[in-house]
mmCIF file of C-alpha atoms in Angstrom:
data_model
loop_
_atom_site.group_PDB
_atom_site.id
_atom_site.type_symbol
_atom_site.label_atom_id
_atom_site.label_comp_id
_atom_site.label_asym_id
_atom_site.label_seq_id
_atom_site.Cartn_x
_atom_site.Cartn_y
_atom_site.Cartn_z
ATOM 1 C CA GLY A 44 7.498 -15.119 11.058
ATOM 2 C CA ARG A 45 5.848 -13.582 14.229
ATOM 3 C CA ALA A 46 7.677 -11.431 16.652
ATOM 4 C CA ARG A 47 9.199 -13.534 19.803
ATOM 5 C CA PRO A 48 10.669 -13.319 23.208
ATOM 6 C CA ASN A 49 14.508 -12.949 23.497
ATOM 7 C CA HIS A 50 15.142 -15.541 26.971
ATOM 8 C CA SER A 51 18.118 -14.314 26.264
ATOM 9 C CA GLU A 52 17.258 -11.358 28.194
ATOM 10 C CA PRO A 53 18.650 -10.957 31.486
ATOM 11 C CA ARG A 54 16.164 -12.051 35.239
ATOM 12 C CA GLY A 55 15.026 -9.548 36.966
ATOM 13 C CA ARG A 56 15.875 -7.833 39.975
ATOM 14 C CA ASP A 57 13.577 -9.908 42.165
ATOM 15 C CA GLY A 58 14.698 -13.457 40.515
ATOM 16 C CA ARG A 59 11.458 -14.162 38.906
ATOM 17 C CA GLY A 60 11.661 -13.104 35.968
ATOM 18 C CA GLY A 61 11.217 -9.645 35.576
ATOM 19 C CA GLU A 62 7.379 -9.780 35.874
ATOM 20 C CA LYS A 63 7.696 -5.930 37.204
ATOM 21 C CA GLU A 64 9.261 -5.602 33.517
ATOM 22 C CA GLU A 65 7.270 -3.999 31.262
ATOM 23 C CA GLU A 66 5.049 -6.339 29.216
ATOM 24 C CA MET A 67 6.965 -5.587 25.765
ATOM 25 C CA GLU A 68 10.051 -5.964 27.025
ATOM 26 C CA GLY A 69 12.178 -8.433 26.211
ATOM 27 C CA TRP A 70 10.748 -9.134 21.972
ATOM 28 C CA HIS A 71 13.019 -8.276 19.266
ATOM 29 C CA PRO A 72 12.737 -5.806 15.851
ATOM 30 C CA LEU A 73 11.996 -8.524 13.064
ATOM 31 C CA TYR A 74 12.626 -6.440 10.318
ATOM 32 C CA PRO A 75 14.539 -2.634 10.471
ATOM 33 C CA GLY A 76 11.989 -0.430 12.150
ATOM 34 C CA HIS A 77 9.898 -2.673 13.369
ATOM 35 C CA ILE A 78 7.788 -1.868 16.675
ATOM 36 C CA PRO A 79 6.226 -4.824 18.472
ATOM 37 C CA THR A 80 3.188 -3.969 19.886
ATOM 38 C CA SER A 81 0.490 -5.932 22.339
ATOM 39 C CA PRO A 82 -2.869 -6.312 20.362
ATOM 40 C CA LEU A 83 -3.809 -3.441 23.214
ATOM 41 C CA GLN A 84 -1.637 -1.750 21.693
ATOM 42 C CA LYS A 85 -3.125 -1.929 18.236
ATOM 43 C CA ALA A 86 -6.146 -1.333 18.449
ATOM 44 C CA LEU A 87 -5.370 2.101 19.987
ATOM 45 C CA LEU A 88 -3.055 3.068 17.647
ATOM 46 C CA ALA A 89 -5.930 2.001 15.011
ATOM 47 C CA ALA A 90 -8.246 4.104 16.542
ATOM 48 C CA GLY A 91 -5.672 7.495 16.494
ATOM 49 C CA SER A 92 -4.925 7.400 13.502
ATOM 50 C CA ALA A 93 -8.334 7.104 12.159
ATOM 51 C CA VAL A 94 -9.761 9.574 13.805
ATOM 52 C CA MET A 95 -6.394 11.628 12.979
ATOM 53 C CA ALA A 96 -7.058 10.455 9.468
ATOM 54 C CA LEU A 97 -10.433 11.258 8.224
ATOM 55 C CA TYR A 98 -10.379 14.205 9.798
ATOM 56 C CA ASP A 99 -6.704 14.682 7.176
ATOM 57 C CA PRO A 100 -6.472 12.663 4.540
ATOM 58 C CA TYR A 101 -3.436 14.110 3.485
ATOM 59 C CA ARG A 102 -1.912 12.859 6.648
ATOM 60 C CA HIS A 103 0.455 9.860 5.134
ATOM 61 C CA ASP A 104 1.820 9.306 8.346
ATOM 62 C CA MET A 105 -1.243 8.319 10.166
ATOM 63 C CA VAL A 106 -3.114 6.525 7.071
ATOM 64 C CA ALA A 107 -0.077 4.351 6.832
ATOM 65 C CA VAL A 108 -0.614 3.462 10.801
ATOM 66 C CA LEU A 109 -4.014 2.810 10.221
ATOM 67 C CA GLY A 110 -3.464 0.192 7.364
ATOM 68 C CA GLU A 111 -0.651 -1.787 9.700
ATOM 69 C CA THR A 112 -2.753 -2.165 12.751
ATOM 70 C CA THR A 113 -5.923 -3.099 11.359
ATOM 71 C CA GLY A 114 -4.377 -5.159 7.782
ATOM 72 C CA CYS A 115 -4.440 -8.881 10.100
ATOM 73 C CA LEU A 116 -6.777 -10.474 7.825
ATOM 74 C CA ALA A 117 -5.871 -8.970 4.482
ATOM 75 C CA LEU A 118 -2.392 -8.528 4.643
ATOM 76 C CA PRO A 119 -2.035 -12.554 4.709
ATOM 77 C CA ASN A 120 -4.857 -13.052 1.683
ATOM 78 C CA LEU A 121 -2.797 -10.862 -0.100
ATOM 79 C CA ARG A 122 0.571 -12.460 0.363
ATOM 80 C CA ASP A 123 -1.593 -15.702 -0.206
ATOM 81 C CA LYS A 124 -2.392 -14.665 -3.422
ATOM 82 C CA MET A 125 1.440 -13.182 -4.346
ATOM 83 C CA LYS A 126 2.684 -16.722 -3.874
ATOM 84 C CA ASN A 127 -0.036 -18.805 -6.116
ATOM 85 C CA HIS A 128 0.495 -16.201 -8.654
ATOM 86 C CA PRO A 129 4.476 -16.778 -10.666
ATOM 87 C CA GLU A 130 4.695 -13.289 -10.728
ATOM 88 C CA GLY A 131 3.490 -12.688 -8.092
ATOM 89 C CA TYR A 132 5.280 -15.295 -6.345
ATOM 90 C CA ARG A 133 8.559 -13.853 -8.156
ATOM 91 C CA ILE A 134 8.205 -10.110 -6.368
ATOM 92 C CA LEU A 135 8.127 -11.821 -2.953
ATOM 93 C CA GLN A 136 11.172 -13.737 -3.135
ATOM 94 C CA GLU A 137 12.802 -11.004 -5.077
ATOM 95 C CA ARG A 138 12.060 -7.784 -2.504
ATOM 96 C CA PRO A 139 11.811 -5.258 -5.407
ATOM 97 C CA ARG A 140 11.537 -2.019 -4.630
ATOM 98 C CA ILE A 141 10.188 0.965 -6.123
ATOM 99 C CA CYS A 142 12.077 3.859 -5.641
ATOM 100 C CA LEU A 143 13.635 6.421 -6.195
ATOM 101 C CA SER A 144 17.489 4.807 -5.372
ATOM 102 C CA THR A 145 16.096 1.584 -8.073
ATOM 103 C CA LEU A 146 14.674 4.022 -10.748
ATOM 104 C CA ASP A 147 17.217 5.231 -14.311
ATOM 105 C CA MET A 148 14.729 7.991 -13.878
ATOM 106 C CA ALA A 149 16.218 9.035 -17.295
ATOM 107 C CA ARG A 150 15.595 5.743 -19.063
ATOM 108 C CA LEU A 151 12.044 6.056 -17.815
ATOM 109 C CA GLN A 152 11.447 9.360 -19.303
ATOM 110 C CA GLY A 153 13.019 8.677 -22.597
ATOM 111 C CA LEU A 154 10.342 5.723 -23.174
ATOM 112 C CA PRO A 155 7.305 6.271 -25.210
ATOM 113 C CA ASP A 156 4.604 8.491 -25.046
ATOM 114 C CA GLY A 157 1.888 5.878 -24.115
ATOM 115 C CA SER A 158 4.341 3.623 -21.786
ATOM 116 C CA LEU A 159 4.214 2.380 -18.221
ATOM 117 C CA GLY A 160 7.193 3.602 -17.341
ATOM 118 C CA ARG A 161 6.694 7.747 -19.405
ATOM 119 C CA GLU A 162 3.431 8.191 -17.656
ATOM 120 C CA TYR A 163 4.022 6.911 -13.798
ATOM 121 C CA VAL A 164 7.523 9.428 -14.381
ATOM 122 C CA ARG A 165 4.899 11.572 -16.234
ATOM 123 C CA PHE A 166 1.993 11.495 -13.374
ATOM 124 C CA LEU A 167 4.685 11.923 -9.826
ATOM 125 C CA GLU A 168 5.792 15.115 -12.582
ATOM 126 C CA ASP A 169 2.395 16.324 -13.099
ATOM 127 C CA ASN A 170 0.866 15.582 -8.906
ATOM 128 C CA LYS A 171 4.851 16.671 -7.644
ATOM 129 C CA VAL A 172 5.173 13.143 -6.049
ATOM 130 C CA SER A 173 7.657 11.244 -5.188
ATOM 131 C CA PRO A 174 7.878 7.545 -4.557
ATOM 132 C CA ASP A 175 9.787 8.075 -1.974
ATOM 133 C CA THR A 176 7.013 9.142 0.276
ATOM 134 C CA ARG A 177 5.701 6.511 0.526
ATOM 135 C CA MET A 178 5.974 5.213 4.703
ATOM 136 C CA PRO A 179 8.618 1.500 5.591
ATOM 137 C CA PRO A 180 5.882 -0.257 8.139
ATOM 138 C CA LYS A 181 6.799 -0.455 11.761
ATOM 139 C CA PHE A 182 3.389 -2.398 12.869
ATOM 140 C CA VAL A 183 3.331 -5.588 11.521
ATOM 141 C CA ASP A 184 4.445 -8.284 13.584
ATOM 142 C CA ASP A 185 5.692 -10.770 9.834
ATOM 143 C CA GLU A 186 8.302 -9.557 7.749
ATOM 144 C CA GLU A 187 7.018 -11.250 4.821
ATOM 145 C CA LEU A 188 3.115 -8.848 5.471
ATOM 146 C CA ALA A 189 5.806 -6.372 6.500
ATOM 147 C CA TYR A 190 6.621 -6.390 2.436
ATOM 148 C CA VAL A 191 3.685 -6.284 1.122
ATOM 149 C CA ILE A 192 1.954 -3.487 2.583
ATOM 150 C CA GLN A 193 5.269 -1.670 1.236
ATOM 151 C CA ARG A 194 4.806 -3.955 -2.132
ATOM 152 C CA TYR A 195 1.155 -2.267 -1.621
ATOM 153 C CA ARG A 196 2.270 1.454 -1.221
ATOM 154 C CA GLU A 197 5.144 1.853 -3.432
ATOM 155 C CA VAL A 198 2.240 0.640 -7.125
ATOM 156 C CA HIS A 199 0.019 3.118 -5.509
ATOM 157 C CA ASP A 200 1.597 5.905 -7.386
ATOM 158 C CA LEU A 201 0.853 3.051 -10.730
ATOM 159 C CA MET A 202 -2.470 2.629 -9.481
ATOM 160 C CA HIS A 203 -3.239 6.349 -10.324
ATOM 161 C CA THR A 204 -1.543 6.022 -13.369
ATOM 162 C CA LEU A 205 -3.137 3.080 -14.845
ATOM 163 C CA LEU A 206 -6.537 4.445 -13.412
ATOM 164 C CA GLY A 207 -5.687 7.790 -14.303
ATOM 165 C CA MET A 208 -6.486 10.049 -11.647
ATOM 166 C CA PRO A 209 -5.059 12.864 -10.081
ATOM 167 C CA THR A 210 -3.590 12.997 -6.676
ATOM 168 C CA ASN A 211 -6.567 15.603 -6.147
ATOM 169 C CA MET A 212 -9.666 14.683 -3.459
ATOM 170 C CA LEU A 213 -11.701 13.040 -6.139
ATOM 171 C CA GLY A 214 -8.923 11.339 -8.010
ATOM 172 C CA GLU A 215 -7.306 9.214 -4.683
ATOM 173 C CA VAL A 216 -11.862 8.817 -3.573
ATOM 174 C CA VAL A 217 -11.965 6.847 -7.046
ATOM 175 C CA VAL A 218 -7.947 5.007 -6.371
ATOM 176 C CA LYS A 219 -9.615 3.972 -3.338
ATOM 177 C CA TRP A 220 -12.864 2.260 -3.790
ATOM 178 C CA PHE A 221 -10.581 0.295 -6.357
ATOM 179 C CA GLU A 222 -7.989 -0.185 -3.478
ATOM 180 C CA ALA A 223 -10.578 -1.372 -0.948
ATOM 181 C CA ILE A 224 -11.962 -4.046 -4.237
ATOM 182 C CA GLN A 225 -8.802 -5.551 -4.759
ATOM 183 C CA THR A 226 -6.706 -5.594 -1.749
ATOM 184 C CA GLY A 227 -9.962 -5.864 1.260
ATOM 185 C CA LEU A 228 -7.310 -2.953 3.476
ATOM 186 C CA PRO A 229 -9.878 -1.939 5.654
ATOM 187 C CA MET A 230 -8.225 1.652 5.251
ATOM 188 C CA CYS A 231 -8.506 1.646 1.819
ATOM 189 C CA VAL A 232 -12.703 0.833 2.607
ATOM 190 C CA LEU A 233 -12.924 4.083 5.353
ATOM 191 C CA GLY A 234 -11.019 6.337 2.593
ATOM 192 C CA ALA A 235 -13.209 5.363 -0.215
ATOM 193 C CA ALA A 236 -16.624 5.662 2.647
ATOM 194 C CA PHE A 237 -15.660 8.691 3.736
ATOM 195 C CA GLY A 238 -13.175 10.727 1.910
ATOM 196 C CA PRO A 239 -16.472 12.158 -0.856
ATOM 197 C CA VAL A 240 -17.823 13.454 2.697
ATOM 198 C CA ARG A 241 -15.242 16.423 1.612
ATOM 199 C CA LEU A 242 -16.556 16.747 -2.663
ATOM 200 C CA SER A 243 -18.269 19.731 -4.284
ATOM 201 C CA THR A 244 -21.965 18.294 -4.950
ATOM 202 C CA ARG A 245 -21.031 18.519 -8.525
ATOM 203 C CA LYS A 246 -18.848 16.104 -7.621
ATOM 204 C CA LEU A 247 -19.559 13.863 -5.445
ATOM 205 C CA GLN A 248 -22.997 13.410 -8.853
ATOM 206 C CA VAL A 249 -20.127 13.073 -10.807
ATOM 207 C CA LEU A 250 -18.539 10.574 -8.364
ATOM 208 C CA ALA A 251 -21.239 7.918 -7.436
ATOM 209 C CA THR A 252 -22.497 8.075 -11.181
ATOM 210 C CA GLU A 253 -19.989 7.494 -13.772
ATOM 211 C CA LEU A 254 -16.032 7.210 -11.274
ATOM 212 C CA VAL A 255 -16.980 4.418 -8.394
ATOM 213 C CA PRO A 256 -19.702 2.192 -10.677
ATOM 214 C CA TRP A 257 -16.417 1.867 -12.612
ATOM 215 C CA ALA A 258 -14.166 2.308 -10.067
ATOM 216 C CA ILE A 259 -16.156 -1.197 -8.461
ATOM 217 C CA ARG A 260 -15.651 -2.874 -11.952
ATOM 218 C CA SER A 261 -12.280 -2.625 -12.411
ATOM 219 C CA GLY A 262 -11.018 -3.695 -8.865
ATOM 220 C CA LEU A 263 -14.152 -6.491 -9.672
ATOM 221 C CA ASN A 264 -12.684 -7.616 -12.909
ATOM 222 C CA ALA A 265 -9.006 -6.673 -12.466
ATOM 223 C CA SER A 266 -6.574 -9.152 -11.006
ATOM 224 C CA CYS A 267 -5.018 -9.266 -8.142
ATOM 225 C CA VAL A 268 -2.581 -5.515 -9.046
ATOM 226 C CA LEU A 269 0.514 -7.060 -6.763
ATOM 227 C CA ASN A 270 1.208 -9.670 -9.039
ATOM 228 C CA ILE A 271 2.876 -7.526 -11.814
ATOM 229 C CA TYR A 272 6.346 -6.889 -12.022
ATOM 230 C CA TYR A 273 5.644 -3.296 -12.852
ATOM 231 C CA GLU A 274 9.775 -2.877 -12.778
ATOM 232 C CA GLN A 275 10.154 -5.876 -15.697
ATOM 233 C CA ARG A 276 6.937 -3.129 -17.591
ATOM 234 C CA TRP A 277 8.470 -0.501 -17.974
ATOM 235 C CA GLU A 278 8.180 -0.661 -22.215
ATOM 236 C CA GLN A 279 4.488 -2.478 -21.933
ATOM 237 C CA PRO A 280 2.167 -0.092 -23.048
ATOM 238 C CA VAL A 281 -0.877 1.189 -19.999
ATOM 239 C CA GLU A 282 -4.131 0.390 -22.435
ATOM 240 C CA SER A 283 -2.281 -2.614 -22.481
ATOM 241 C CA LEU A 284 -1.567 -3.851 -18.567
ATOM 242 C CA ARG A 285 -4.613 -2.462 -17.932
ATOM 243 C CA GLU A 286 -6.926 -4.834 -20.744
ATOM 244 C CA GLU A 287 -3.691 -7.564 -18.918
ATOM 245 C CA LEU A 288 -5.455 -7.124 -16.049
ATOM 246 C CA GLY A 289 -8.775 -6.727 -16.536
ATOM 247 C CA ILE A 290 -9.331 -2.666 -15.727
ATOM 248 C CA PHE A 291 -11.806 -0.874 -17.785
ATOM 249 C CA PRO A 292 -10.855 2.009 -20.213
ATOM 250 C CA PRO A 293 -11.368 5.060 -17.510
ATOM 251 C CA PRO A 294 -14.589 6.750 -18.295
#
């Protein structure tokens, strides 16, 4: 699964195998858009993206880079949870995508109020967001793990739907607390820890006394949210799916 040197590359002009070429010369991408990077390059990308993401939490490109360059421990753990679950394993095998080209928006809009599909579309409409804004992975050096983080990104809006949280800063922080517990991704932990600094005193009080304790309890109690084949659950009532997962009703 890791990027491998391409031994068919021509040797350097000095006849010594091209020692003077750059370190990553001769490496090839594992999937479309993949950019092979060394550990040092990943560390530099992580540091830079962390600074930018803290400065502007809505820089989704920086948040995405941070997630990929710091997820080396969390992503294999998530992949293993999916492999050990019947529905999660099927997702890994079939690689479904949640984007406008795969969604029948008219059908979802026609589903009953309270169903996952209808409430998901309502969330997209109310918050003026699109599933196509999720960036494809670039810096994950394993093709299967790249799909895992892509899947995490594409179900993020479904987490908002299940948790009943909007896309404002308060809602994003609450979702990040839930996702930090669920995924262990350092990017989620960072967002959960530092996102509140931009909130007002009143919102901080609500966050600390009600929303964060609920998000933590739900994250610990819920089964892995990546093990749900959401595309086959559109008709299921949101409350039923919350109960199945183990997410407590929003306060």
